[in-house]
Coordinates of C-alpha atoms and ligand atoms in Angstrom, one line a residue:
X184 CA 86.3 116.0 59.6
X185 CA 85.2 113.9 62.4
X186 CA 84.9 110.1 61.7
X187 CA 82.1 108.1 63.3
X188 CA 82.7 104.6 64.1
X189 CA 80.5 102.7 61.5
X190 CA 81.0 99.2 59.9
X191 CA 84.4 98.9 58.1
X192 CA 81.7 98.4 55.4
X193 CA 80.2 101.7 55.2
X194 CA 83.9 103.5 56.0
X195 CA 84.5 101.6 52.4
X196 CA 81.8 103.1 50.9
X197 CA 82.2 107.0 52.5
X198 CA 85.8 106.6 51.5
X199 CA 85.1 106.0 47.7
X200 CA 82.7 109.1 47.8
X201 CA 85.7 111.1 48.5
X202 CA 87.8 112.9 45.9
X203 CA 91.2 111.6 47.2
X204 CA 94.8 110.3 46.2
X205 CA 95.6 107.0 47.0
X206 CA 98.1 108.4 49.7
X207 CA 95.1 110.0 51.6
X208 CA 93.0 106.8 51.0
X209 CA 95.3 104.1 51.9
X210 CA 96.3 106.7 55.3
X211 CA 92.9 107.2 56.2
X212 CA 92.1 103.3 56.0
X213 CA 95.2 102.7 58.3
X214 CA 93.8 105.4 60.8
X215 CA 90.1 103.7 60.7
X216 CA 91.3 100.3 61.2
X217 CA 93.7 101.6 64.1
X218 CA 90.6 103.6 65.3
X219 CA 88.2 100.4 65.4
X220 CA 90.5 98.8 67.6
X221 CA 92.1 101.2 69.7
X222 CA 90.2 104.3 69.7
X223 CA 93.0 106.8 68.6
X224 CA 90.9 109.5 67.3
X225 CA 88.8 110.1 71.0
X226 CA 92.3 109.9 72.6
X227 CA 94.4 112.5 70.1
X228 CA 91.0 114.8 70.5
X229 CA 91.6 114.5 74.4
X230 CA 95.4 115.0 74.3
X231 CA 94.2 118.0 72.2
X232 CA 92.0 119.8 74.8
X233 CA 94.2 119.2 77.5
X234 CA 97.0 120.8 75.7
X235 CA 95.3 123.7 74.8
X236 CA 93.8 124.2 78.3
X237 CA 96.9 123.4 80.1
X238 CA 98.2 126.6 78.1
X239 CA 95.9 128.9 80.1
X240 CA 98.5 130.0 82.2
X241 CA 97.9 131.0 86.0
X242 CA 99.4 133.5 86.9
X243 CA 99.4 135.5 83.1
X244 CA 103.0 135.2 82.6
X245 CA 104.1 138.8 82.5
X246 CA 105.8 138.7 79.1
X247 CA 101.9 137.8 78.0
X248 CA 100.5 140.5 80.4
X249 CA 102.9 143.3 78.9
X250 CA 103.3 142.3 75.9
X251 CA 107.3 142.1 76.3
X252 CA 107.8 139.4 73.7
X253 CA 110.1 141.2 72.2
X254 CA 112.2 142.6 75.2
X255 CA 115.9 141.9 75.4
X256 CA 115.7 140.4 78.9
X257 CA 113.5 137.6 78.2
X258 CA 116.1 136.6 76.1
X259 CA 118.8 137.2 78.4
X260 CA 120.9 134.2 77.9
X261 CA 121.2 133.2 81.7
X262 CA 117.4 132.3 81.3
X263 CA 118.5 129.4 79.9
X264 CA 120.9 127.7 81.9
X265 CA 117.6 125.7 83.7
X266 CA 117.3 124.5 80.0
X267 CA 121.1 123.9 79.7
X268 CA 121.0 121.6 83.1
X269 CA 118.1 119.6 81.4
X270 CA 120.3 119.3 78.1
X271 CA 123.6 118.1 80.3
X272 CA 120.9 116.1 82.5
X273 CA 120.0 113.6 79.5
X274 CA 123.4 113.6 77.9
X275 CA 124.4 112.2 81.2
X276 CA 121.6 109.8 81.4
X277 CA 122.0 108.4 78.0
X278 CA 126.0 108.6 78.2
X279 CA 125.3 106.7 81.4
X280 CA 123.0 104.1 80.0
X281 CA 125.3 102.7 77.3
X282 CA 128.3 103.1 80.4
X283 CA 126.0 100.9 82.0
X284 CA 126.7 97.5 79.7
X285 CA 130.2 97.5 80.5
X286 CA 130.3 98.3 84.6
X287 CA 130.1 95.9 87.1
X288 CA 129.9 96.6 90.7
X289 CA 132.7 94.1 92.4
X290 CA 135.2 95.3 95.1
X291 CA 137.2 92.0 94.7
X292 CA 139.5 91.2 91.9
X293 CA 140.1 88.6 89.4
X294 CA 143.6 87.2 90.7
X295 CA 145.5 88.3 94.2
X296 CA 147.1 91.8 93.9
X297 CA 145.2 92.8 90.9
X298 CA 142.8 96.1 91.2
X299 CA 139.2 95.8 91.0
X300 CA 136.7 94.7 88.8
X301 CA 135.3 97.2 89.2
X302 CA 138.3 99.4 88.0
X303 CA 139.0 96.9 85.9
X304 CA 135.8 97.2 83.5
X305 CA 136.6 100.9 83.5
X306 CA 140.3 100.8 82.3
X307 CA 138.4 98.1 79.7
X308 CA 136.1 101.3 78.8
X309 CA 139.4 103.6 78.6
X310 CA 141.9 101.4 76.7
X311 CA 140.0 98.5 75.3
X312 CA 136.1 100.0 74.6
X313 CA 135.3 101.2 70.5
X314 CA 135.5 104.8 71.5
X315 CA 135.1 103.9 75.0
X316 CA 137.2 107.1 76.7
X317 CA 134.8 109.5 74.8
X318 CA 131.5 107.8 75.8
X319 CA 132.9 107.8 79.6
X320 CA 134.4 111.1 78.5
X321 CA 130.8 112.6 77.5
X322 CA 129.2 110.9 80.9
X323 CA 131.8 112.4 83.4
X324 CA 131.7 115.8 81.2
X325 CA 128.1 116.5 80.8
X326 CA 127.8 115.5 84.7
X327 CA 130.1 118.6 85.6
X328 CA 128.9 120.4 83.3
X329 CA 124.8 119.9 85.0
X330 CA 126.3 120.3 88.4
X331 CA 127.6 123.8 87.3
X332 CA 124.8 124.9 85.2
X333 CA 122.2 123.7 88.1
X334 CA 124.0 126.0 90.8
X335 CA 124.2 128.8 88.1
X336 CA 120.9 128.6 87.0
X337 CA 120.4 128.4 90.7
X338 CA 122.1 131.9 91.1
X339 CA 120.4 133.3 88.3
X340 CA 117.0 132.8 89.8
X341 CA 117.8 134.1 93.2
X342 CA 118.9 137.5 91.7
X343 CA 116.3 138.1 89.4
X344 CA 113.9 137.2 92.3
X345 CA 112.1 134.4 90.3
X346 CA 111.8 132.1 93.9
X347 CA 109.2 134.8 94.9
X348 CA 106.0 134.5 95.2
X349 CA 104.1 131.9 93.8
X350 CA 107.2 130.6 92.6
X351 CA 108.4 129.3 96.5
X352 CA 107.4 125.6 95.5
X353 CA 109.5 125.4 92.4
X354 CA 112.7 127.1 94.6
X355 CA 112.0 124.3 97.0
X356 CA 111.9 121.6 94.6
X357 CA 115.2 123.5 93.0
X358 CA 116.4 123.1 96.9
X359 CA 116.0 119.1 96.8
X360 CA 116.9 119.1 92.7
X361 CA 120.4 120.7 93.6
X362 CA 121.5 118.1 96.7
X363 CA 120.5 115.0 94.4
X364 CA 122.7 116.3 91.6
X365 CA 125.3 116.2 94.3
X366 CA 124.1 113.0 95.3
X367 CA 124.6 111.9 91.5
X368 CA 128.0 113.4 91.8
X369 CA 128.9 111.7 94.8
X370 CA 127.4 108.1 94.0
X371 CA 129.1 108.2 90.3
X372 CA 132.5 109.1 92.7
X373 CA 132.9 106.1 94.1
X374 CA 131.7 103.6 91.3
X375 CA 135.6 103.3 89.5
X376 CA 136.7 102.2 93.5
X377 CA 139.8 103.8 92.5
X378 CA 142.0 105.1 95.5
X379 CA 140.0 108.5 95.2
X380 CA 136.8 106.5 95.0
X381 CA 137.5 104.4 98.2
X382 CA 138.9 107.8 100.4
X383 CA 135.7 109.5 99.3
X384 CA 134.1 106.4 100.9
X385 CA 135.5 106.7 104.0
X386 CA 135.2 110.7 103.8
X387 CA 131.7 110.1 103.8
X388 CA 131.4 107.2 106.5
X389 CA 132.5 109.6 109.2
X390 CA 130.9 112.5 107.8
X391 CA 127.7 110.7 108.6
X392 CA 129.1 108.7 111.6
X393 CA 129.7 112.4 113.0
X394 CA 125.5 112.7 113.4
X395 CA 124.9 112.7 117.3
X396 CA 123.0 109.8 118.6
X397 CA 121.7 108.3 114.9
X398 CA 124.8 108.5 113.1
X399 CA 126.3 104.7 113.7
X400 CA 122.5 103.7 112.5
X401 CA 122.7 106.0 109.3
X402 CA 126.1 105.0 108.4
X403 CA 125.4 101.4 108.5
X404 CA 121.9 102.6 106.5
X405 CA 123.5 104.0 104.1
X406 CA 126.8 102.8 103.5
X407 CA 126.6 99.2 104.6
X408 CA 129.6 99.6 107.5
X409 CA 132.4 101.6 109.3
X410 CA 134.5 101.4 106.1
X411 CA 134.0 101.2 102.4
X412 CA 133.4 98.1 100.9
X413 CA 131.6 95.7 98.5
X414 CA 127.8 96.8 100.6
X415 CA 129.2 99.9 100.1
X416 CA 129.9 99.9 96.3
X417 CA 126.9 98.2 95.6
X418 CA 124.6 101.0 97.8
X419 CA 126.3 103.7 95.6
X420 CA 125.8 101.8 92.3
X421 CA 122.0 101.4 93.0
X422 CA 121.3 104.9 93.9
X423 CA 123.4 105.9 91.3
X424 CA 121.9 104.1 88.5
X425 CA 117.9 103.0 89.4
X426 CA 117.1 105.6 92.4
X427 CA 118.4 108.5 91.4
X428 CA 117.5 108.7 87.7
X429 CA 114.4 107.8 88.7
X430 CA 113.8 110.6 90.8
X431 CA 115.3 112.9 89.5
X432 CA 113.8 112.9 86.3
X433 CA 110.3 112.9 87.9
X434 CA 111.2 116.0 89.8
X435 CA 112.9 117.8 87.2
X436 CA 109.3 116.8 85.1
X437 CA 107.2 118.3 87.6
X438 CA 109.4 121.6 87.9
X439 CA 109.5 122.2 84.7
X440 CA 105.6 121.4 84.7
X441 CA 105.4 124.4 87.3
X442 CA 107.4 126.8 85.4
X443 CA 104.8 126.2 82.4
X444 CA 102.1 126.8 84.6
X445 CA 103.5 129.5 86.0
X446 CA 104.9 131.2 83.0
X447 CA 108.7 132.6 83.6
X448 CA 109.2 135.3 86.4
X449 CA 109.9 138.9 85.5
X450 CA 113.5 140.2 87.5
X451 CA 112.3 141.8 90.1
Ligands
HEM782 C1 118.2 119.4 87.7 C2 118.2 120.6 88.0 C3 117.2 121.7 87.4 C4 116.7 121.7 86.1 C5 116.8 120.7 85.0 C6 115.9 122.9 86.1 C7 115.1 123.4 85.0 C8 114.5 124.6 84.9 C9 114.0 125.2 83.7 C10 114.1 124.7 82.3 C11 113.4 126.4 84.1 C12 112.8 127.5 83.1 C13 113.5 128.8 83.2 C14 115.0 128.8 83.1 O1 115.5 127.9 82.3 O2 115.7 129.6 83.7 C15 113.5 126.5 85.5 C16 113.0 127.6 86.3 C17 113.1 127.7 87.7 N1 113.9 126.9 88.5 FE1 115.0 125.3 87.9 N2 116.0 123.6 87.3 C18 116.8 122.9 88.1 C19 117.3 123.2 89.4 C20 116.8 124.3 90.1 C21 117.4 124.8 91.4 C22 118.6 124.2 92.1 C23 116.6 125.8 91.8 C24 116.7 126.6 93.1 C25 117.1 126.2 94.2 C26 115.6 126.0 90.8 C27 114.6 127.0 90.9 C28 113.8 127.4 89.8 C29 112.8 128.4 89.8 C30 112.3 129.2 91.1 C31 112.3 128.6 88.5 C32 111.3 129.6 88.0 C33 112.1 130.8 87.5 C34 111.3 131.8 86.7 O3 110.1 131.7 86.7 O4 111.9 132.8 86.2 N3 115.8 125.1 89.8 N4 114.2 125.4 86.0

């Protein structure tokens, strides 16, 4: 049924000629009053169209050009760890949102000799926190746990030759997908500026300091000195927690984007 845009008037008067239930009614007057101001109907129609040509895969994925929908190794489960890094992806994300209201970024500490505040807010989290250990638990888990299945999923599609042509873009974007999940793992490193978190620091000063002729520039860039401190904390929290997720998730968007495009490669 397609509905015109009349007069509210005459959508009274079509709507009476209808044999309907008061359910169907009252609906259909929330969806024409919504549709006289913001135009839902033309949009959902257009949402519609562009779903069903985006379907129109390029190439024919070759389950759909062999008919193999109901071959074993389309379900072979190491098809889905891509799936299973974009499960332990938003786990992360969301585990890492709520970690969010309780971290603060500060190298110094409350009194002389005390740790952190940094540190502190997380042994808050651990001791203190309403089920605080399992919700930073669940964050550094699930962050392991995407780092593994990424590089696995990784493995899986270099031996079932899925980077092959046309599917050289997506390995690329896999390429830059895998080093910032390290990046994610190295950023969320040094946020509890616990011993390990300050030696990874300076691990990764003179890793970068060790470039020839740009490396003092980088180091500075990047980690705000020659030796981890509050710039340095409050580099990694940024990346960690506006850059990165940002990023990320737009790149992982468009892969996945691809992959429907492109239907899912055959082992070659
Ligand atoms: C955040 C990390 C990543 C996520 C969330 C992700 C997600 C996915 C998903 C859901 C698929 C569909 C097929 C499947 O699940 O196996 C896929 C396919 C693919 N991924 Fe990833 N991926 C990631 C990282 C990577 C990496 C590191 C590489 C390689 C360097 C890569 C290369 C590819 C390629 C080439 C395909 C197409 C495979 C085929 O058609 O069979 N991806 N990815």
């Amino acid at each position: 049924m397609s509905l015109e845009r009349k007069g509210d008037h005459d959508h009274e008067g079509w709507l009476a000629g209808q044999d309907l239930t008061p359910l169907e009614s009252g609906y259909l007057r929330i969806l024409i009053w919504v549709d006289r101001r913001l135009r839902v109907v033309d949009y959902l129609e257009l949402l519609e169209s562009l779903y069903y040509r985006s379907n129109l895969q390029f190439p024919k994925s070759h389950t759909e050009q062999y008919d193999l929908d109901n071959k074993f190794w389309y379900w072979y489960p190491l098809y889905s760890l891509g799936f299973f890094s974009l499960l332990s992806y938003v786990v992360a994300a969301v585990s890492g949102a709520l970690l969010g209201f309780y971290y603060v970024p500060a190298v110094g500490s409350a009194a002389p000799g005390e740790a952190s505040i940094a540190y502190e807010q997380i042994a808050f989290v651990m001791q203190d926190l309403q089920f605080g250990f399992m919700l930073r638990s669940i964050h550094r888990w699930s962050a392991q746990v995407m780092t593994a299945a990424v590089f696995l999923h990784m493995l899986r599609v270099y031996f079932t030759g899925a980077y092959k042509e046309p599917r050289e873009l997506n390995w690329l974007l896999g390429v830059v997908l895998i080093s910032l999940t390290m990046l994610f793992g190295y950023t969320g490193y040094l946020l509890p500026w616990d011993q390990l978190a300050f030696w990874a620091g300076q691990i990764g000063v003179e890793l970068f300091l060790s470039i020839p002729l740009v490396g003092e520039w980088v180091t500075q860039l990047l980690f705000g000195g020659f030796s981890p401190s509050q710039a340095t904390l409050q580099r990694m929290y940024i990346v960690h927690v506006f850059l990165l997720p940002f990023v990320v998730t737009t790149l992982v968007a468009i892969h996945i984007g691809i992959v429907w495009v492109q239907g899912i490669a055959e082992p070659h």
